[in-house]
CSV table of C-alpha atoms and ligand atoms in Angstrom, one decimal:
chain,number,residue,atom,x,y,z
A,1,MET,CA,0.0,0.1,0.0
A,2,SER,CA,1.2,3.5,-0.7
A,3,ALA,CA,2.1,6.1,1.8
A,4,ILE,CA,-0.5,8.5,2.3
A,5,GLY,CA,-0.2,12.1,4.2
A,6,ILE,CA,0.2,15.6,4.0
A,7,ASP,CA,1.7,16.8,0.7
A,8,ASP,CA,1.5,20.5,1.1
A,9,ILE,CA,0.7,22.8,3.9
A,10,GLU,CA,0.1,26.7,4.3
A,11,LEU,CA,-0.8,29.0,7.1
A,12,ALA,CA,-2.8,32.2,6.8
A,13,THR,CA,-4.1,34.7,9.5
A,14,THR,CA,-5.8,38.1,9.8
A,15,HIS,CA,-5.3,41.8,9.2
A,16,HIS,CA,-5.1,42.9,12.7
A,17,VAL,CA,-3.0,42.1,15.9
A,18,VAL,CA,-3.2,42.9,19.5
A,19,ARG,CA,0.2,42.9,21.3
A,20,LEU,CA,-0.2,41.5,24.7
A,21,GLU,CA,2.3,44.2,26.1
A,22,ASP,CA,-0.4,46.9,25.1
A,23,PHE,CA,-3.0,44.7,26.4
A,24,ALA,CA,-1.1,44.2,30.0
A,25,GLU,CA,-0.7,48.0,30.1
A,26,ALA,CA,-4.4,48.8,29.5
A,27,ASN,CA,-5.4,46.2,31.9
A,28,GLY,CA,-2.8,47.0,34.6
A,29,THR,CA,-1.5,43.4,34.3
A,30,ASP,CA,2.2,42.4,34.6
A,31,PRO,CA,3.2,41.6,31.0
A,32,ASP,CA,5.2,38.6,32.2
A,33,LYS,CA,1.8,37.0,33.2
A,34,PHE,CA,1.2,36.6,29.4
A,35,ARG,CA,4.8,36.3,28.0
A,36,LEU,CA,5.8,33.7,30.8
A,37,GLY,CA,2.5,32.6,32.4
A,38,LEU,CA,0.7,31.8,29.2
A,39,GLY,CA,3.6,31.8,26.7
A,40,GLN,CA,2.0,34.3,24.3
A,41,ASP,CA,3.2,37.6,23.0
A,42,GLU,CA,0.4,38.7,20.5
A,43,PHE,CA,-3.1,37.6,19.0
A,44,SER,CA,-4.5,37.9,15.5
A,45,VAL,CA,-7.8,39.6,15.2
A,46,PRO,CA,-9.9,39.6,12.1
A,47,ALA,CA,-11.0,42.8,10.5
A,48,PRO,CA,-14.8,43.5,9.9
A,49,ASP,CA,-14.3,42.0,6.4
A,50,GLU,CA,-12.6,39.0,7.4
A,51,ASP,CA,-13.8,35.6,8.9
A,52,ILE,CA,-12.9,32.0,8.7
A,53,VAL,CA,-13.8,31.8,5.0
A,54,THR,CA,-11.4,34.6,4.0
A,55,MET,CA,-8.6,33.0,6.1
A,56,ALA,CA,-9.4,29.7,4.7
A,57,ALA,CA,-9.3,30.7,1.2
A,58,ALA,CA,-6.2,32.6,1.7
A,59,ALA,CA,-4.5,29.5,3.3
A,60,ALA,CA,-5.5,27.3,0.4
A,61,ALA,CA,-4.9,29.5,-2.4
A,62,PRO,CA,-1.2,29.0,-2.8
A,63,ILE,CA,-1.7,25.2,-2.5
A,64,VAL,CA,-4.2,25.3,-5.4
A,65,GLU,CA,-1.9,27.5,-7.3
A,66,ARG,CA,1.1,25.1,-6.9
A,67,CYS,CA,-0.5,21.8,-7.0
A,68,GLY,CA,-3.7,22.5,-9.5
A,69,THR,CA,-7.0,20.7,-8.9
A,70,GLU,CA,-6.5,17.4,-10.8
A,71,GLY,CA,-7.9,14.5,-8.5
A,72,LEU,CA,-9.3,17.0,-6.2
A,73,ARG,CA,-12.8,15.6,-5.3
A,74,THR,CA,-13.1,16.4,-1.6
A,75,LEU,CA,-12.8,19.7,0.6
A,76,ILE,CA,-13.3,19.5,4.3
A,77,VAL,CA,-13.4,22.6,6.3
A,78,ALA,CA,-12.8,22.0,10.0
A,79,THR,CA,-14.0,24.8,12.4
A,80,GLU,CA,-15.8,25.6,15.5
A,81,SER,CA,-16.4,29.2,14.4
A,82,GLY,CA,-19.1,28.1,11.8
A,83,THR,CA,-20.7,31.0,9.9
A,84,ASP,CA,-23.9,29.3,9.4
A,85,GLN,CA,-26.0,26.5,11.0
A,86,SER,CA,-26.5,24.6,7.6
A,87,LYS,CA,-24.4,25.7,4.7
A,88,ALA,CA,-20.7,24.7,5.1
A,89,ALA,CA,-18.1,27.5,5.1
A,90,GLY,CA,-16.3,25.4,2.4
A,91,MET,CA,-19.0,26.4,-0.2
A,92,ALA,CA,-17.9,29.8,-0.2
A,93,VAL,CA,-14.1,28.6,-0.1
A,94,HIS,CA,-14.9,26.4,-3.1
A,95,ARG,CA,-16.4,29.3,-5.2
A,96,LEU,CA,-13.6,31.7,-4.2
A,97,LEU,CA,-10.9,29.4,-5.2
A,98,GLY,CA,-12.7,28.2,-8.5
A,99,LEU,CA,-12.6,24.6,-7.4
A,100,PRO,CA,-14.1,22.0,-9.8
A,101,SER,CA,-17.8,21.3,-9.5
A,102,ARG,CA,-17.3,17.6,-9.5
A,103,MET,CA,-16.5,17.6,-5.6
A,104,ARG,CA,-17.9,16.9,-2.3
A,105,VAL,CA,-17.7,19.9,0.3
A,106,VAL,CA,-18.4,19.5,3.8
A,107,GLU,CA,-17.6,21.0,7.3
A,108,MET,CA,-16.6,19.2,10.5
A,109,LYS,CA,-16.8,20.1,14.1
A,110,GLU,CA,-15.6,18.9,17.4
A,111,ALA,CA,-14.1,22.0,19.2
A,112,CYS,CA,-10.2,22.1,18.4
A,113,TYR,CA,-10.1,18.5,17.5
A,114,SER,CA,-12.0,18.3,14.3
A,115,ALA,CA,-9.0,19.2,11.8
A,116,THR,CA,-7.5,15.9,12.8
A,117,ALA,CA,-10.7,14.0,12.3
A,118,ALA,CA,-10.9,15.8,8.8
A,119,LEU,CA,-7.2,14.7,8.1
A,120,GLN,CA,-8.0,11.1,9.1
A,121,ALA,CA,-11.1,11.1,6.8
A,122,ALA,CA,-9.0,12.4,4.0
A,123,VAL,CA,-6.4,9.6,4.7
A,124,GLY,CA,-9.3,7.1,4.4
A,125,ILE,CA,-10.5,8.6,1.1
A,126,VAL,CA,-7.0,8.5,-0.5
A,127,THR,CA,-6.4,5.0,0.8
A,128,ARG,CA,-9.6,3.8,-1.1
A,129,SER,CA,-8.7,5.9,-4.1
A,130,PRO,CA,-4.9,6.9,-4.2
A,131,ASP,CA,-5.5,8.9,-7.5
A,132,GLN,CA,-7.7,11.3,-5.5
A,133,ARG,CA,-6.5,14.3,-3.5
A,134,VAL,CA,-8.3,16.0,-0.5
A,135,LEU,CA,-8.1,19.5,0.5
A,136,VAL,CA,-8.4,19.8,4.3
A,137,ILE,CA,-8.5,23.5,5.9
A,138,ALA,CA,-8.7,24.2,9.6
A,139,ALA,CA,-10.0,27.7,10.2
A,140,ASP,CA,-11.0,29.4,13.4
A,141,VAL,CA,-11.4,32.8,15.2
A,142,ALA,CA,-10.9,32.2,19.1
A,143,ARG,CA,-13.3,34.7,21.0
A,144,TYR,CA,-13.9,34.9,24.7
A,145,GLU,CA,-15.7,37.6,26.4
A,146,LEU,CA,-14.0,40.8,27.2
A,147,ASP,CA,-12.3,40.9,30.5
A,148,SER,CA,-12.5,37.1,31.1
A,149,PRO,CA,-9.3,34.9,31.9
A,150,GLY,CA,-9.7,33.4,28.2
A,151,GLU,CA,-9.4,37.0,26.5
A,152,PRO,CA,-5.6,37.1,26.3
A,153,THR,CA,-5.6,33.7,24.7
A,154,GLN,CA,-7.8,34.7,21.7
A,155,GLY,CA,-6.5,34.4,18.2
A,156,ALA,CA,-7.2,33.5,14.7
A,157,GLY,CA,-5.7,31.7,12.0
A,158,ALA,CA,-6.3,29.1,9.1
A,159,VAL,CA,-4.0,26.0,7.8
A,160,ALA,CA,-4.7,24.3,4.7
A,161,MET,CA,-3.4,20.8,4.0
A,162,LEU,CA,-3.3,18.7,0.7
A,163,VAL,CA,-3.8,15.0,1.4
A,164,THR,CA,-2.4,12.6,-1.2
A,165,ALA,CA,-0.9,9.3,-1.9
A,166,GLU,CA,3.1,9.4,-1.8
A,167,PRO,CA,2.9,12.9,-0.2
A,168,ARG,CA,6.0,15.2,-0.2
A,169,LEU,CA,5.8,16.3,3.4
A,170,LEU,CA,4.5,14.0,6.2
A,171,GLU,CA,3.3,10.5,5.7
A,172,ILE,CA,0.8,9.5,8.3
A,173,GLU,CA,1.2,6.4,10.0
A,174,PRO,CA,-1.9,4.0,10.3
A,175,LEU,CA,-2.2,3.6,14.3
A,176,SER,CA,-3.2,6.4,16.5
A,177,GLY,CA,-4.5,6.5,20.2
A,178,LEU,CA,-8.0,7.9,20.9
A,179,ASN,CA,-9.9,9.2,23.7
A,180,SER,CA,-13.4,10.6,24.2
A,181,ALA,CA,-15.3,11.8,27.3
A,182,ASP,CA,-18.3,14.0,27.7
A,183,VAL,CA,-17.0,17.0,29.4
A,184,ASP,CA,-18.3,20.5,29.8
A,185,ASP,CA,-15.1,22.2,29.8
A,186,PHE,CA,-15.5,24.6,26.8
A,187,TRP,CA,-18.4,25.2,24.5
A,188,ARG,CA,-20.4,27.9,22.5
A,189,PRO,CA,-24.0,27.9,22.6
A,190,ASN,CA,-25.9,28.7,19.4
A,191,ASP,CA,-26.8,32.0,20.7
A,192,SER,CA,-23.5,33.1,21.6
A,193,THR,CA,-20.4,34.6,19.7
A,194,THR,CA,-18.2,33.9,22.4
A,195,ALA,CA,-17.0,30.5,24.1
A,196,ILE,CA,-18.0,29.6,27.5
A,197,VAL,CA,-15.1,28.0,29.3
A,198,ASP,CA,-14.2,26.5,32.7
A,199,GLY,CA,-10.6,27.3,32.3
A,200,ALA,CA,-9.3,25.0,35.1
A,201,LEU,CA,-11.4,22.2,34.1
A,202,SER,CA,-10.3,22.5,30.4
A,203,VAL,CA,-6.6,22.1,31.4
A,204,THR,CA,-7.2,18.9,33.4
A,205,ALA,CA,-9.7,17.7,30.7
A,206,TYR,CA,-7.0,18.2,28.1
A,207,LEU,CA,-4.2,16.4,30.2
A,208,ASP,CA,-6.8,13.5,30.9
A,209,ALA,CA,-7.4,13.1,27.2
A,210,LEU,CA,-3.4,13.2,26.6
A,211,THR,CA,-3.4,10.3,29.2
A,212,GLY,CA,-6.0,8.2,27.5
A,213,ALA,CA,-4.8,8.9,24.1
A,214,TRP,CA,-1.3,8.1,24.8
A,215,THR,CA,-2.2,4.8,26.7
A,216,ASP,CA,-4.5,3.8,23.8
A,217,LEU,CA,-1.6,4.5,21.2
A,218,GLN,CA,0.7,2.1,23.5
A,219,GLU,CA,-2.1,-0.6,23.7
A,220,GLN,CA,-2.4,-0.5,19.9
A,221,GLY,CA,1.2,-1.2,19.5
A,222,GLY,CA,2.0,2.2,18.5
A,223,PRO,CA,5.6,3.6,18.8
A,224,ALA,CA,7.2,4.1,22.3
A,225,ILE,CA,8.4,7.4,23.4
A,226,ASP,CA,12.0,6.9,22.4
A,227,GLU,CA,10.9,6.1,18.8
A,228,ILE,CA,9.2,9.3,18.3
A,229,ASP,CA,11.6,12.3,17.5
A,230,ARG,CA,9.5,15.4,17.8
A,231,ILE,CA,6.1,15.8,19.6
A,232,LEU,CA,3.5,18.5,18.8
A,233,TYR,CA,0.5,19.3,21.0
A,234,HIS,CA,-2.6,21.4,20.5
A,235,GLN,CA,-1.6,24.9,21.7
A,236,PRO,CA,-4.5,27.0,23.1
A,237,PHE,CA,-1.8,29.0,24.6
A,238,THR,CA,1.9,27.8,24.2
A,239,LYS,CA,2.4,27.1,28.0
A,240,MET,CA,-0.3,24.5,27.6
A,241,ALA,CA,2.0,22.6,25.3
A,242,LYS,CA,4.7,22.8,28.0
A,243,LYS,CA,2.2,21.4,30.7
A,244,ALA,CA,1.4,18.7,28.1
A,245,GLN,CA,5.2,18.1,27.7
A,246,LEU,CA,5.7,17.7,31.4
A,247,HIS,CA,2.6,15.5,31.7
A,248,LEU,CA,3.8,13.1,28.9
A,249,ALA,CA,7.3,13.0,30.7
A,250,GLY,CA,5.5,11.8,33.9
A,251,LEU,CA,3.5,9.2,32.0
A,252,THR,CA,6.4,7.8,30.2
A,253,GLY,CA,9.3,8.2,32.7
A,254,VAL,CA,11.5,10.1,30.1
A,255,GLU,CA,12.8,13.5,30.8
A,256,LEU,CA,11.7,15.8,27.9
A,257,ASP,CA,13.0,19.4,27.3
A,258,ASP,CA,9.9,21.5,28.3
A,259,ARG,CA,11.4,24.9,27.3
A,260,ILE,CA,9.4,27.5,25.3
A,261,VAL,CA,11.0,30.5,23.7
A,262,ALA,CA,10.2,33.8,22.5
A,263,SER,CA,12.0,33.8,19.4
A,264,PRO,CA,13.6,31.6,16.5
A,265,ALA,CA,17.2,32.7,17.7
A,266,ASP,CA,16.5,31.4,21.3
A,267,SER,CA,15.6,28.1,20.1
A,268,ALA,CA,18.8,27.5,18.4
A,269,GLY,CA,22.0,26.1,19.9
A,270,GLU,CA,20.7,22.9,21.6
A,271,GLY,CA,23.5,21.1,23.6
A,272,PRO,CA,25.2,17.9,22.2
A,273,ALA,CA,22.9,14.9,21.8
A,274,GLY,CA,22.6,12.4,24.5
A,275,GLU,CA,23.0,15.3,27.4
A,276,GLY,CA,20.2,16.6,29.3
A,277,PRO,CA,16.6,16.3,28.7
A,278,ARG,CA,15.5,15.0,25.3
A,279,ASP,CA,14.6,18.0,22.7
A,280,THR,CA,11.4,17.0,21.1
A,281,GLY,CA,10.9,20.3,19.2
A,282,LEU,CA,8.6,22.1,21.9
A,283,ALA,CA,10.6,25.3,21.5
A,284,THR,CA,10.4,25.2,17.5
A,285,SER,CA,6.8,24.2,17.4
A,286,THR,CA,5.5,27.0,19.5
A,287,LEU,CA,6.9,30.0,17.7
A,288,TYR,CA,4.0,30.8,15.4
A,289,ASN,CA,1.4,30.2,18.0
A,290,ARG,CA,3.1,32.8,20.5
A,291,ARG,CA,2.2,35.3,17.7
A,292,LEU,CA,-1.1,33.9,16.3
A,293,GLY,CA,-2.8,33.3,19.8
A,294,ASN,CA,-5.4,30.3,19.6
A,295,SER,CA,-6.6,29.3,16.3
A,296,TYR,CA,-8.5,26.4,17.8
A,297,THR,CA,-8.6,23.6,14.9
A,298,ALA,CA,-5.7,25.2,13.2
A,299,SER,CA,-3.4,25.4,16.2
A,300,LEU,CA,-1.8,22.1,16.3
A,301,TYR,CA,-1.2,22.4,12.4
A,302,ALA,CA,0.4,25.9,12.9
A,303,GLY,CA,2.6,24.1,15.3
A,304,LEU,CA,3.5,21.6,12.8
A,305,CYS,CA,4.3,24.5,10.1
A,306,SER,CA,6.4,26.0,12.9
A,307,LEU,CA,8.2,22.8,13.5
A,308,LEU,CA,9.1,22.2,10.1
A,309,ASP,CA,10.1,25.9,9.5
A,310,HIS,CA,12.4,26.2,12.2
A,311,ASP,CA,13.7,22.9,13.5
A,312,GLU,CA,16.7,21.0,11.9
A,313,ASP,CA,16.3,19.1,8.8
A,314,LEU,CA,13.9,16.3,10.0
A,315,ALA,CA,13.9,14.2,7.0
A,316,GLY,CA,12.9,10.6,7.9
A,317,LYS,CA,12.1,11.6,11.6
A,318,ARG,CA,8.9,10.5,13.3
A,319,ILE,CA,6.6,13.2,14.6
A,320,GLY,CA,4.1,12.6,17.2
A,321,LEU,CA,0.8,15.0,17.2
A,322,PHE,CA,-1.5,15.3,20.1
A,323,SER,CA,-4.8,16.9,19.0
A,324,TYR,CA,-7.4,18.0,21.7
A,325,GLY,CA,-10.9,19.2,21.2
A,326,SER,CA,-12.9,20.3,24.5
A,327,GLY,CA,-16.0,18.5,25.0
A,328,SER,CA,-13.7,16.3,24.6
A,329,VAL,CA,-11.7,14.1,22.3
A,330,GLY,CA,-8.1,13.5,22.2
A,331,GLU,CA,-6.0,11.7,19.5
A,332,PHE,CA,-2.3,11.0,19.4
A,333,LEU,CA,-1.1,10.2,15.8
A,334,THR,CA,2.2,9.8,14.2
A,335,GLY,CA,3.9,10.6,10.8
A,336,ARG,CA,7.1,10.4,9.3
A,337,VAL,CA,8.8,13.4,7.6
A,338,VAL,CA,9.4,12.8,3.9
A,339,PRO,CA,13.1,13.0,2.9
A,340,GLY,CA,13.8,16.0,0.6
A,341,TYR,CA,10.8,17.9,2.0
A,342,GLU,CA,10.5,21.7,1.3
A,343,ARG,CA,12.0,23.4,4.1
A,344,HIS,CA,12.5,27.1,3.3
A,345,GLY,CA,9.6,28.3,1.3
A,346,ARG,CA,7.1,29.1,3.9
A,347,VAL,CA,9.0,30.8,6.9
A,348,GLN,CA,9.6,34.1,5.2
A,349,ALA,CA,5.9,34.3,3.9
A,350,VAL,CA,4.6,33.4,7.4
A,351,THR,CA,6.9,35.7,9.2
A,352,GLU,CA,6.1,38.4,6.8
A,353,ALA,CA,2.3,38.0,7.3
A,354,LEU,CA,2.6,37.9,11.1
A,355,ASP,CA,4.8,41.3,10.8
A,356,ALA,CA,2.4,42.9,8.4
A,357,ARG,CA,-0.7,42.6,10.8
A,358,VAL,CA,-1.8,46.2,11.8
A,359,PRO,CA,-2.0,46.7,15.6
A,360,LEU,CA,-4.9,47.8,17.2
A,361,SER,CA,-5.1,50.3,20.0
A,362,MET,CA,-7.0,48.8,23.0
A,363,THR,CA,-10.0,51.2,22.2
A,364,ASP,CA,-10.4,50.0,18.7
A,365,TYR,CA,-9.7,46.3,19.8
A,366,ARG,CA,-12.6,46.6,22.3
A,367,ALA,CA,-14.9,48.3,19.8
A,368,LEU,CA,-14.3,45.7,17.2
A,369,HIS,CA,-14.7,42.9,19.6
A,370,ALA,CA,-18.1,44.4,20.9
A,371,ALA,CA,-19.4,44.9,17.2
A,372,GLU,CA,-21.6,42.0,16.2
A,373,LEU,CA,-22.9,42.1,12.6
A,374,PRO,CA,-26.6,41.3,12.7
A,375,SER,CA,-27.4,38.7,10.2
A,376,SER,CA,-31.1,39.8,9.8
A,377,GLU,CA,-30.4,43.1,7.9
A,378,ASP,CA,-28.7,43.7,4.7
A,379,HIS,CA,-25.1,45.2,5.5
A,380,THR,CA,-22.0,46.2,3.7
A,381,THR,CA,-18.7,45.7,5.6
A,382,PRO,CA,-16.0,48.4,5.5
A,383,ARG,CA,-13.0,47.7,3.3
A,384,VAL,CA,-10.3,47.3,5.7
A,385,SER,CA,-8.3,44.1,5.0
A,386,THR,CA,-5.9,44.3,2.1
A,387,GLY,CA,-5.8,40.5,1.4
A,388,GLU,CA,-7.0,38.7,-1.7
A,389,PHE,CA,-10.4,37.6,-0.3
A,390,ARG,CA,-12.9,39.5,1.8
A,391,PHE,CA,-16.2,39.2,3.5
A,392,ALA,CA,-18.4,41.8,1.7
A,393,GLY,CA,-21.4,41.8,3.8
A,394,ILE,CA,-24.9,40.2,4.1
A,395,ARG,CA,-27.7,40.5,1.6
A,396,GLY,CA,-31.0,38.8,2.0
A,397,ARG,CA,-29.4,37.0,5.1
A,398,ALA,CA,-26.8,35.4,3.0
A,399,ARG,CA,-23.1,36.1,3.5
A,400,LEU,CA,-21.3,37.6,0.5
A,401,TYR,CA,-17.6,37.1,-0.3
A,402,GLU,CA,-15.2,38.7,-2.9
A,403,ARG,CA,-11.8,37.6,-4.4
A,404,ALA,CA,-9.8,40.8,-5.3
B,1,LIG,N1,4.6,36.2,35.8
B,1,LIG,C1,4.8,34.9,35.3
B,1,LIG,N2,3.6,34.1,35.5
B,1,LIG,C2,2.7,34.5,35.9
B,1,LIG,C3,2.4,35.9,36.4
B,1,LIG,C4,3.5,36.6,36.5
B,1,LIG,N3,3.2,37.8,36.8
B,1,LIG,N4,1.1,36.0,36.8
B,1,LIG,C5,0.6,34.6,36.6
B,1,LIG,N5,1.4,33.9,36.1
B,1,LIG,C6,1.3,32.5,35.9
B,1,LIG,C7,0.5,31.4,36.7
B,1,LIG,O1,1.5,31.1,37.7
B,1,LIG,C8,0.0,30.5,35.8
B,1,LIG,O2,0.9,29.6,35.8
B,1,LIG,P1,0.8,28.0,35.6
B,1,LIG,O3,-0.3,27.5,34.7
B,1,LIG,O4,2.0,27.4,35.4
B,1,LIG,O5,0.1,27.8,37.1
B,1,LIG,C9,-0.5,31.1,34.5
B,1,LIG,O6,0.3,32.3,34.5
B,1,LIG,C10,-1.7,31.4,34.3
B,1,LIG,O7,-2.3,32.2,35.4
B,1,LIG,P2,-3.6,31.9,36.2
B,1,LIG,O8,-4.0,33.0,37.2
B,1,LIG,O9,-3.4,30.6,36.7
B,1,LIG,O10,-4.9,31.6,35.2
B,1,LIG,P3,-5.8,32.6,34.3
B,1,LIG,O11,-6.7,33.1,35.1
B,1,LIG,O12,-4.9,33.6,33.6
B,1,LIG,O13,-6.3,31.6,33.3
B,1,LIG,C11,-6.4,30.0,31.7
B,1,LIG,C12,-5.6,30.5,32.4
B,1,LIG,C13,-5.8,29.2,30.6
B,1,LIG,C14,-7.4,29.1,32.4
B,1,LIG,C15,-7.4,30.9,30.8
B,1,LIG,O14,-6.4,31.8,30.0
B,1,LIG,C16,-8.6,30.4,30.0
B,1,LIG,O15,-9.6,30.1,30.3
B,1,LIG,N6,-8.2,30.1,28.6
B,1,LIG,C17,-9.2,29.6,27.8
B,1,LIG,C18,-9.3,28.0,27.8
B,1,LIG,C19,-8.1,27.3,27.4
B,1,LIG,O16,-7.3,27.7,26.7
B,1,LIG,N7,-8.0,26.1,28.0
B,1,LIG,C20,-6.8,25.1,27.7
B,1,LIG,C21,-7.3,23.9,27.3
B,1,LIG,S1,-8.2,23.6,26.0
């Protein structure tokens, strides 16, 4: 059977950013609470004419341009920031990108986990029909109430992945560890634009799911800890990945490097192999998320981009990925990095996109957060974002999108 996995990957984010230094000053909080306590420096904020559709299209457009649409018969958008109760956000993405009509398009949801379900569904489709390719896009806007503990962990981003046979990036291995439990740690009722969260419970539910998924992976005959070279975690804030790393070290009895750092330069210069705790890429995989904030379903895969873009040559190395979605589902899957994978193409584009975000003053940020677009009235959004795709407004209760 041929190898199946991620052939290409791209990351996109929003027009605006909030710097947690400004946020801390406005709130009279010690900035170290965010920098060290949560491991976050900034968070992305959508302009009024951006949403998950515009980010999803922006992430997928370069992949479609590079790889074409031959054999592309499925688009799955994974999100917990759905724009409609019925119509999949992917329908608008499908039109914006000019994808073929002979396709299925669907949306998946289970908090921050669903991108992994989408990835596994894509692997299943390609296993059955290796000449087909599947576009998986994880896109989310993380929104908590103003002045709530979750507020500094907001963010937004989208990661698009092309799943194919004989992939050029990451071969997904067949075994994975699973864990599900009905927990009310985080949810967003139909009438709310912000998530409701029991922060402390969400942290313990995450770690419990890690225990369950890791134990299941071992029971399924999956790789032992010393057979996994790099480990990625879902990152609602990067300190959570550090907590997960320490938890996994406790579960396995292996000392794992739990340092998270603020810049790529700080992640370089590891000590010689064999000395000290094992480096599993925690520092390199958390660099983008420190600046994006939480991107819910996209967060784990933004971590994958960060790892591939900042770590040493990982050709042939095995990566473990722990995916968590509140509610709750955990999955620990593994993949092998394909020798000859593209290493340097993305880092400049992602860094430029992060640097180009326009900072919001606290007054403007709070006004933007409070503004809710009524879906019951015709509305034209102000032209603020400068990207290729924009949310133009609402007409007859339907959402309108444009490509520049
Ligand atoms: N300097 C350095 N660290 C500081 C600090 C300072 N001045 N002030 C506080 N901290 C540390 C705390 O010690 C704590 O560290 P710890 O987690 O290692 O114990 C950390 O900052 C967080 O502070 P704390 O006051 O405990 O929590 P909080 O009220 O900021 O809430 C969350 C944190 C994660 C619960 C909150 O952001 C939240 O609800 N987030 C959304 C839900 C979520 O992301 N859940 C994750 C699982 S999905």
